[in-house]
mmCIF file of C-alpha atoms in Angstrom:
data_model
loop_
_atom_site.group_PDB
_atom_site.id
_atom_site.type_symbol
_atom_site.label_atom_id
_atom_site.label_comp_id
_atom_site.label_asym_id
_atom_site.label_seq_id
_atom_site.Cartn_x
_atom_site.Cartn_y
_atom_site.Cartn_z
ATOM 1 C CA UNK A 1 0.075 -0.021 -0.066
ATOM 2 C CA UNK A 2 2.712 2.334 0.965
ATOM 3 C CA UNK A 3 4.396 1.571 -2.412
ATOM 4 C CA UNK A 4 1.418 2.552 -4.349
ATOM 5 C CA UNK A 5 0.975 5.881 -2.474
ATOM 6 C CA UNK A 6 4.619 6.604 -3.163
ATOM 7 C CA UNK A 7 4.148 5.936 -6.834
ATOM 8 C CA UNK A 8 1.000 8.141 -6.925
ATOM 9 C CA UNK A 9 3.024 10.863 -5.286
ATOM 10 C CA UNK A 10 5.804 10.617 -7.700
ATOM 11 C CA UNK A 11 3.565 11.029 -10.605
ATOM 12 C CA UNK A 12 1.674 13.927 -8.950
ATOM 13 C CA UNK A 13 5.072 15.603 -8.437
ATOM 14 C CA UNK A 14 6.075 14.881 -12.066
ATOM 15 C CA UNK A 15 2.921 16.457 -13.214
ATOM 16 C CA UNK A 16 3.082 19.448 -11.139
ATOM 17 C CA UNK A 17 6.780 19.895 -12.388
ATOM 18 C CA UNK A 18 5.813 19.315 -15.983
ATOM 19 C CA UNK A 19 2.888 21.887 -15.427
ATOM 20 C CA UNK A 20 5.264 24.567 -13.977
ATOM 21 C CA UNK A 21 7.788 23.872 -16.898
ATOM 22 C CA UNK A 22 5.333 23.825 -19.811
ATOM 23 C CA UNK A 23 2.452 25.947 -18.686
ATOM 24 C CA UNK A 24 4.281 29.261 -19.149
ATOM 25 C CA UNK A 25 5.142 28.070 -22.652
ATOM 26 C CA UNK A 26 1.881 26.867 -23.559
ATOM 27 C CA UNK A 27 0.294 30.171 -22.375
ATOM 28 C CA UNK A 28 2.711 32.168 -24.320
ATOM 29 C CA UNK A 29 2.272 30.170 -27.365
ATOM 30 C CA UNK A 30 -1.497 30.674 -27.213
ATOM 31 C CA UNK A 31 -0.927 34.324 -26.963
ATOM 32 C CA UNK A 32 1.506 34.522 -29.781
ATOM 33 C CA UNK A 33 -0.980 32.464 -31.853
ATOM 34 C CA UNK A 34 -3.841 34.816 -31.215
ATOM 35 C CA UNK A 35 -1.774 37.952 -31.707
ATOM 36 C CA UNK A 36 -0.233 36.254 -34.873
ATOM 37 C CA UNK A 37 -3.507 35.347 -36.406
ATOM 38 C CA UNK A 38 -4.787 38.845 -35.830
ATOM 39 C CA UNK A 39 -1.759 40.422 -37.156
ATOM 40 C CA UNK A 40 -1.884 37.990 -40.347
ATOM 41 C CA UNK A 41 -5.405 39.196 -40.903
ATOM 42 C CA UNK A 42 -4.595 42.866 -40.633
ATOM 43 C CA UNK A 43 -1.559 42.729 -43.045
ATOM 44 C CA UNK A 44 -3.552 40.544 -45.563
ATOM 45 C CA UNK A 45 -6.197 43.032 -45.527
ATOM 46 C CA UNK A 46 -3.593 45.892 -45.956
ATOM 47 C CA UNK A 47 -2.004 44.171 -48.747
ATOM 48 C CA UNK A 48 -5.104 43.667 -50.566
ATOM 49 C CA UNK A 49 -6.183 47.404 -50.428
ATOM 50 C CA UNK A 50 -2.719 48.503 -51.589
ATOM 51 C CA UNK A 51 -2.782 46.144 -54.535
ATOM 52 C CA UNK A 52 -6.240 47.298 -55.393
ATOM 53 C CA UNK A 53 -5.048 50.991 -55.373
ATOM 54 C CA UNK A 54 -1.928 50.095 -57.477
ATOM 55 C CA UNK A 55 -1.660 49.508 -61.301
ATOM 56 C CA UNK A 56 -1.219 45.762 -60.974
ATOM 57 C CA UNK A 57 -3.288 43.524 -62.975
ATOM 58 C CA UNK A 58 -6.567 42.693 -61.169
ATOM 59 C CA UNK A 59 -6.038 38.962 -61.931
ATOM 60 C CA UNK A 60 -3.047 38.922 -59.639
ATOM 61 C CA UNK A 61 -4.651 40.440 -56.541
ATOM 62 C CA UNK A 62 -6.484 37.297 -55.207
ATOM 63 C CA UNK A 63 -3.321 35.200 -55.725
ATOM 64 C CA UNK A 64 -0.928 37.653 -53.950
ATOM 65 C CA UNK A 65 -3.573 38.177 -51.093
ATOM 66 C CA UNK A 66 -3.802 34.522 -50.472
ATOM 67 C CA UNK A 67 -0.021 33.852 -50.686
ATOM 68 C CA UNK A 68 0.668 36.692 -48.175
ATOM 69 C CA UNK A 69 -2.049 35.074 -45.819
ATOM 70 C CA UNK A 70 -0.748 31.466 -46.052
ATOM 71 C CA UNK A 71 2.847 32.615 -45.614
ATOM 72 C CA UNK A 72 2.035 34.599 -42.569
ATOM 73 C CA UNK A 73 0.107 31.756 -41.000
ATOM 74 C CA UNK A 74 2.913 29.282 -41.658
ATOM 75 C CA UNK A 75 5.433 31.555 -40.064
ATOM 76 C CA UNK A 76 3.195 31.975 -36.999
ATOM 77 C CA UNK A 77 2.496 28.159 -36.643
ATOM 78 C CA UNK A 78 6.314 27.622 -36.764
ATOM 79 C CA UNK A 79 6.898 30.397 -34.186
ATOM 80 C CA UNK A 80 4.349 28.813 -31.666
ATOM 81 C CA UNK A 81 5.628 25.350 -32.050
ATOM 82 C CA UNK A 82 9.198 26.371 -31.283
ATOM 83 C CA UNK A 83 7.856 28.381 -28.283
ATOM 84 C CA UNK A 84 5.982 25.223 -26.747
ATOM 85 C CA UNK A 85 9.140 23.055 -27.257
ATOM 86 C CA UNK A 86 8.376 20.999 -30.257
ATOM 87 C CA UNK A 87 11.486 19.833 -31.942
ATOM 88 C CA UNK A 88 11.444 21.554 -35.496
ATOM 89 C CA UNK A 89 14.030 19.164 -36.956
ATOM 90 C CA UNK A 90 11.651 16.171 -36.485
ATOM 91 C CA UNK A 91 8.631 18.240 -37.565
ATOM 92 C CA UNK A 92 10.353 19.398 -40.768
ATOM 93 C CA UNK A 93 11.188 15.774 -41.617
ATOM 94 C CA UNK A 94 7.617 14.678 -40.927
ATOM 95 C CA UNK A 95 6.413 17.700 -42.947
ATOM 96 C CA UNK A 96 8.591 16.926 -45.897
ATOM 97 C CA UNK A 97 7.627 13.271 -45.993
ATOM 98 C CA UNK A 98 3.946 14.239 -45.896
ATOM 99 C CA UNK A 99 4.541 16.871 -48.578
ATOM 100 C CA UNK A 100 6.141 14.330 -50.917
ATOM 101 C CA UNK A 101 3.236 11.916 -50.430
ATOM 102 C CA UNK A 102 0.568 14.796 -50.957
ATOM 103 C CA UNK A 103 2.514 16.122 -53.886
ATOM 104 C CA UNK A 104 2.543 12.758 -55.691
ATOM 105 C CA UNK A 105 -1.229 12.244 -54.953
ATOM 106 C CA UNK A 106 -1.941 15.799 -56.160
ATOM 107 C CA UNK A 107 0.576 16.072 -59.082
ATOM 108 C CA UNK A 108 -2.177 17.323 -61.454
ATOM 109 C CA UNK A 109 -3.400 19.869 -59.059
ATOM 110 C CA UNK A 110 0.239 21.067 -58.425
ATOM 111 C CA UNK A 111 0.763 21.364 -62.121
ATOM 112 C CA UNK A 112 -2.440 23.454 -62.498
ATOM 113 C CA UNK A 113 -1.148 25.642 -59.549
ATOM 114 C CA UNK A 114 2.151 26.135 -61.492
ATOM 115 C CA UNK A 115 0.416 26.875 -64.662
ATOM 116 C CA UNK A 116 -1.777 29.457 -62.889
ATOM 117 C CA UNK A 117 1.289 31.302 -61.583
ATOM 118 C CA UNK A 118 2.858 31.130 -64.988
ATOM 119 C CA UNK A 119 -0.239 32.596 -66.586
ATOM 120 C CA UNK A 120 -0.715 35.560 -63.878
ATOM 121 C CA UNK A 121 3.054 36.461 -64.293
ATOM 122 C CA UNK A 122 3.534 36.136 -68.042
ATOM 123 C CA UNK A 123 0.124 37.365 -68.917
ATOM 124 C CA UNK A 124 -0.750 35.674 -72.204
ATOM 125 C CA UNK A 125 -4.146 36.847 -71.810
ATOM 126 C CA UNK A 126 -6.277 38.749 -69.375
ATOM 127 C CA UNK A 127 -9.927 39.030 -68.267
ATOM 128 C CA UNK A 128 -11.934 40.263 -71.151
ATOM 129 C CA UNK A 129 -9.783 38.932 -73.924
ATOM 130 C CA UNK A 130 -11.144 36.332 -76.496
ATOM 131 C CA UNK A 131 -9.003 33.335 -76.853
ATOM 132 C CA UNK A 132 -8.974 29.828 -78.321
ATOM 133 C CA UNK A 133 -7.130 27.163 -76.458
ATOM 134 C CA UNK A 134 -7.564 23.275 -75.811
ATOM 135 C CA UNK A 135 -10.300 22.976 -78.388
ATOM 136 C CA UNK A 136 -12.486 25.909 -76.809
ATOM 137 C CA UNK A 137 -13.078 29.478 -77.856
ATOM 138 C CA UNK A 138 -14.485 32.162 -75.728
ATOM 139 C CA UNK A 139 -14.105 35.430 -73.647
ATOM 140 C CA UNK A 140 -11.890 35.073 -70.487
ATOM 141 C CA UNK A 141 -14.340 35.703 -67.310
ATOM 142 C CA UNK A 142 -11.916 34.838 -64.622
ATOM 143 C CA UNK A 143 -8.278 33.548 -63.877
ATOM 144 C CA UNK A 144 -7.928 31.566 -60.736
ATOM 145 C CA UNK A 145 -4.854 29.943 -59.364
ATOM 146 C CA UNK A 146 -6.037 26.319 -60.645
ATOM 147 C CA UNK A 147 -8.144 27.241 -63.698
ATOM 148 C CA UNK A 148 -9.328 29.719 -66.299
ATOM 149 C CA UNK A 149 -12.976 30.371 -66.786
ATOM 150 C CA UNK A 150 -14.314 31.121 -70.344
ATOM 151 C CA UNK A 151 -17.758 32.382 -71.618
ATOM 152 C CA UNK A 152 -18.454 30.867 -74.964
ATOM 153 C CA UNK A 153 -20.272 32.891 -77.650
ATOM 154 C CA UNK A 154 -23.501 30.927 -76.703
ATOM 155 C CA UNK A 155 -22.959 31.675 -72.993
ATOM 156 C CA UNK A 156 -21.531 28.394 -71.896
ATOM 157 C CA UNK A 157 -19.133 28.322 -69.019
ATOM 158 C CA UNK A 158 -15.947 26.455 -69.899
ATOM 159 C CA UNK A 159 -13.368 25.730 -67.080
ATOM 160 C CA UNK A 160 -9.919 24.935 -68.363
ATOM 161 C CA UNK A 161 -7.143 23.776 -65.985
ATOM 162 C CA UNK A 162 -4.218 26.122 -66.110
ATOM 163 C CA UNK A 163 -1.575 23.389 -66.363
ATOM 164 C CA UNK A 164 -2.270 22.384 -70.045
ATOM 165 C CA UNK A 165 -3.420 25.990 -70.670
ATOM 166 C CA UNK A 166 0.024 27.258 -69.869
ATOM 167 C CA UNK A 167 1.998 24.766 -72.003
ATOM 168 C CA UNK A 168 -0.313 24.163 -74.944
ATOM 169 C CA UNK A 169 -0.878 26.301 -77.946
ATOM 170 C CA UNK A 170 -3.250 29.290 -77.469
ATOM 171 C CA UNK A 171 -4.612 31.955 -79.760
ATOM 172 C CA UNK A 172 -5.307 35.531 -78.369
ATOM 173 C CA UNK A 173 -7.744 37.377 -80.693
ATOM 174 C CA UNK A 174 -7.732 40.385 -78.339
ATOM 175 C CA UNK A 175 -4.007 40.706 -78.157
ATOM 176 C CA UNK A 176 -3.845 43.312 -81.036
ATOM 177 C CA UNK A 177 -6.020 46.293 -81.557
ATOM 178 C CA UNK A 178 -6.735 45.311 -85.168
ATOM 179 C CA UNK A 179 -7.720 42.131 -87.023
ATOM 180 C CA UNK A 180 -7.974 41.130 -90.949
ATOM 181 C CA UNK A 181 -11.088 40.050 -92.279
ATOM 182 C CA UNK A 182 -10.935 37.523 -95.026
ATOM 183 C CA UNK A 183 -13.593 36.471 -97.473
ATOM 184 C CA UNK A 184 -13.689 34.445 -100.698
ATOM 185 C CA UNK A 185 -16.548 35.537 -103.130
ATOM 186 C CA UNK A 186 -17.279 33.797 -106.395
ATOM 187 C CA UNK A 187 -18.972 35.123 -109.572
ATOM 188 C CA UNK A 188 -20.040 33.333 -112.631
ATOM 189 C CA UNK A 189 -17.884 32.833 -115.787
ATOM 190 C CA UNK A 190 -18.878 35.643 -118.096
ATOM 191 C CA UNK A 191 -19.516 38.279 -115.239
ATOM 192 C CA UNK A 192 -17.643 41.517 -115.532
ATOM 193 C CA UNK A 193 -14.734 41.600 -113.221
ATOM 194 C CA UNK A 194 -14.717 45.403 -113.052
ATOM 195 C CA UNK A 195 -18.232 45.310 -111.864
ATOM 196 C CA UNK A 196 -17.237 42.961 -109.131
ATOM 197 C CA UNK A 197 -14.372 45.256 -107.971
ATOM 198 C CA UNK A 198 -16.596 48.130 -108.102
ATOM 199 C CA UNK A 199 -19.283 46.474 -106.095
ATOM 200 C CA UNK A 200 -16.801 45.364 -103.445
ATOM 201 C CA UNK A 201 -15.125 48.751 -103.330
ATOM 202 C CA UNK A 202 -18.604 50.564 -102.756
ATOM 203 C CA UNK A 203 -19.329 48.195 -100.076
ATOM 204 C CA UNK A 204 -16.201 48.803 -98.294
ATOM 205 C CA UNK A 205 -16.417 52.457 -98.616
ATOM 206 C CA UNK A 206 -19.810 52.452 -97.250
ATOM 207 C CA UNK A 207 -18.733 50.671 -94.025
ATOM 208 C CA UNK A 208 -17.163 53.163 -91.528
ATOM 209 C CA UNK A 209 -15.800 50.279 -89.457
ATOM 210 C CA UNK A 210 -13.363 49.284 -92.213
ATOM 211 C CA UNK A 211 -9.983 50.904 -91.633
ATOM 212 C CA UNK A 212 -8.416 52.843 -94.594
ATOM 213 C CA UNK A 213 -4.909 51.576 -93.515
ATOM 214 C CA UNK A 214 -3.797 49.055 -94.132
ATOM 215 C CA UNK A 215 -5.630 49.314 -97.532
ATOM 216 C CA UNK A 216 -8.261 46.653 -98.634
ATOM 217 C CA UNK A 217 -7.062 44.164 -100.983
ATOM 218 C CA UNK A 218 -9.086 42.356 -103.768
ATOM 219 C CA UNK A 219 -7.620 39.688 -105.866
ATOM 220 C CA UNK A 220 -8.518 36.897 -108.099
ATOM 221 C CA UNK A 221 -7.482 33.829 -106.271
ATOM 222 C CA UNK A 222 -8.955 30.786 -108.333
ATOM 223 C CA UNK A 223 -10.703 29.603 -111.567
ATOM 224 C CA UNK A 224 -12.880 27.130 -110.090
ATOM 225 C CA UNK A 225 -15.027 24.488 -111.779
ATOM 226 C CA UNK A 226 -18.170 26.591 -111.653
ATOM 227 C CA UNK A 227 -17.156 29.958 -110.448
ATOM 228 C CA UNK A 228 -14.334 32.674 -110.665
ATOM 229 C CA UNK A 229 -13.207 33.213 -106.982
ATOM 230 C CA UNK A 230 -11.836 36.430 -105.538
ATOM 231 C CA UNK A 231 -10.078 36.940 -102.140
ATOM 232 C CA UNK A 232 -11.166 40.100 -100.400
ATOM 233 C CA UNK A 233 -9.222 41.313 -97.291
ATOM 234 C CA UNK A 234 -9.846 44.342 -95.032
ATOM 235 C CA UNK A 235 -8.537 45.553 -91.684
ATOM 236 C CA UNK A 236 -10.920 46.402 -88.708
ATOM 237 C CA UNK A 237 -10.641 47.040 -85.069
ATOM 238 C CA UNK A 238 -10.798 43.675 -83.148
ATOM 239 C CA UNK A 239 -14.280 44.181 -81.519
ATOM 240 C CA UNK A 240 -15.816 44.789 -84.931
ATOM 241 C CA UNK A 241 -14.497 41.583 -86.538
ATOM 242 C CA UNK A 242 -17.648 39.386 -86.515
ATOM 243 C CA UNK A 243 -20.119 42.272 -87.341
ATOM 244 C CA UNK A 244 -18.151 43.357 -90.276
ATOM 245 C CA UNK A 245 -17.742 39.795 -91.471
ATOM 246 C CA UNK A 246 -21.449 38.902 -91.523
ATOM 247 C CA UNK A 247 -22.656 42.350 -92.839
ATOM 248 C CA UNK A 248 -20.377 42.049 -95.881
ATOM 249 C CA UNK A 249 -21.747 38.443 -96.591
ATOM 250 C CA UNK A 250 -25.326 39.918 -96.524
ATOM 251 C CA UNK A 251 -24.441 42.830 -98.663
ATOM 252 C CA UNK A 252 -22.873 40.384 -101.364
ATOM 253 C CA UNK A 253 -25.891 38.289 -101.267
ATOM 254 C CA UNK A 254 -28.539 41.028 -101.428
ATOM 255 C CA UNK A 255 -26.723 43.595 -103.712
ATOM 256 C CA UNK A 256 -24.797 41.601 -106.263
ATOM 257 C CA UNK A 257 -27.707 41.710 -108.688
ATOM 258 C CA UNK A 258 -27.450 45.582 -108.833
ATOM 259 C CA UNK A 259 -24.273 45.312 -110.405
ATOM 260 C CA UNK A 260 -25.167 42.540 -112.894
ATOM 261 C CA UNK A 261 -23.319 39.887 -111.052
ATOM 262 C CA UNK A 262 -24.416 36.404 -110.398
ATOM 263 C CA UNK A 263 -23.644 34.085 -107.430
ATOM 264 C CA UNK A 264 -22.776 30.724 -108.869
ATOM 265 C CA UNK A 265 -23.731 27.480 -107.717
ATOM 266 C CA UNK A 266 -22.742 23.836 -108.857
ATOM 267 C CA UNK A 267 -24.813 22.903 -111.855
ATOM 268 C CA UNK A 268 -24.435 20.138 -114.615
ATOM 269 C CA UNK A 269 -25.141 20.654 -118.284
ATOM 270 C CA UNK A 270 -26.521 17.418 -119.887
ATOM 271 C CA UNK A 271 -26.493 16.961 -123.715
ATOM 272 C CA UNK A 272 -28.521 14.249 -125.473
ATOM 273 C CA UNK A 273 -27.302 12.864 -128.806
ATOM 274 C CA UNK A 274 -29.647 11.323 -131.186
ATOM 275 C CA UNK A 275 -27.823 8.349 -132.788
ATOM 276 C CA UNK A 276 -30.570 7.411 -135.383
#
C-alpha cells in the first residue's frame, strides 16, 4: 500500500513539475498564436487594399493576397511550435515526407497551380480577352490559381485547367488592336470583273468600321469548276471583326444583282445525242 502511495505521489510531483515547466510556454504560445492570427488578418487586408489601389493586374490580386495570408500563417505556426518546445527538426522531416506523399497524390493539381502562376506572371491573356485554346473558344471571365473560366459565344461556361493551358498552343484574338477579315467570293464565268471590284469597293467604302490603312485588298484567287473566286481582305478594329464579316456577306448576297453579278452554284449541263 505504501508503495502505491509513493508511486502516486511521484506521478503527482512529475505532473506538477511538468505543469510549471510547460504551462508558461503553452500560455505564451496561445498568446502568440492569437496575436499572430490577428496580425496576419490585418496585414492581408492591408496588402489587398494596397494592390487594389496600385496599377497591378486585377487577376494577380487574389493570388498575392492568398499567398501573403498562407505565408504569414505558416510563420506563426512555426513560431508557436518552437515556443512550446516541439523539435522543429523532426517536424520538418515529417512535414517533408507528408509533402512528398501529398505532392505525388496531387501532381495534377500542383501542375495546374504552377500553370496558374505562369499565366498570372507572363500574362498571355487577361480578363475580357477572346482566346482559343484546348479546343475551346470564348471570352476570359476569370483567372484563378488552378483554372481559367471562359464564356463561349452562346454563354456556356468552360473551365480549363491552367496546367495544359500554360503549356499548350493558345490564340489570343484580343492581343492586337486590329484584325484582318478575309472572304472568298465567287462570280459566274462571263460576269464583268470590273463590276465585281466596283461592287466590293462600294461596300467597303460604305462601311465606316473598315480601316483605310492598311488598304483593302481584292484579288482573283482561283478559276474554279463553276465560279471565278476572288479573295477580299480588309482590316478592322478587333471588336468589329464578326459584325463586319457577317454584314459583308449579307451585302454580297442582297446587292450583287444591282451590279449585274451572279452568285454561282454547282450545276451540270446534260446533252442528249440522237444516234438514229
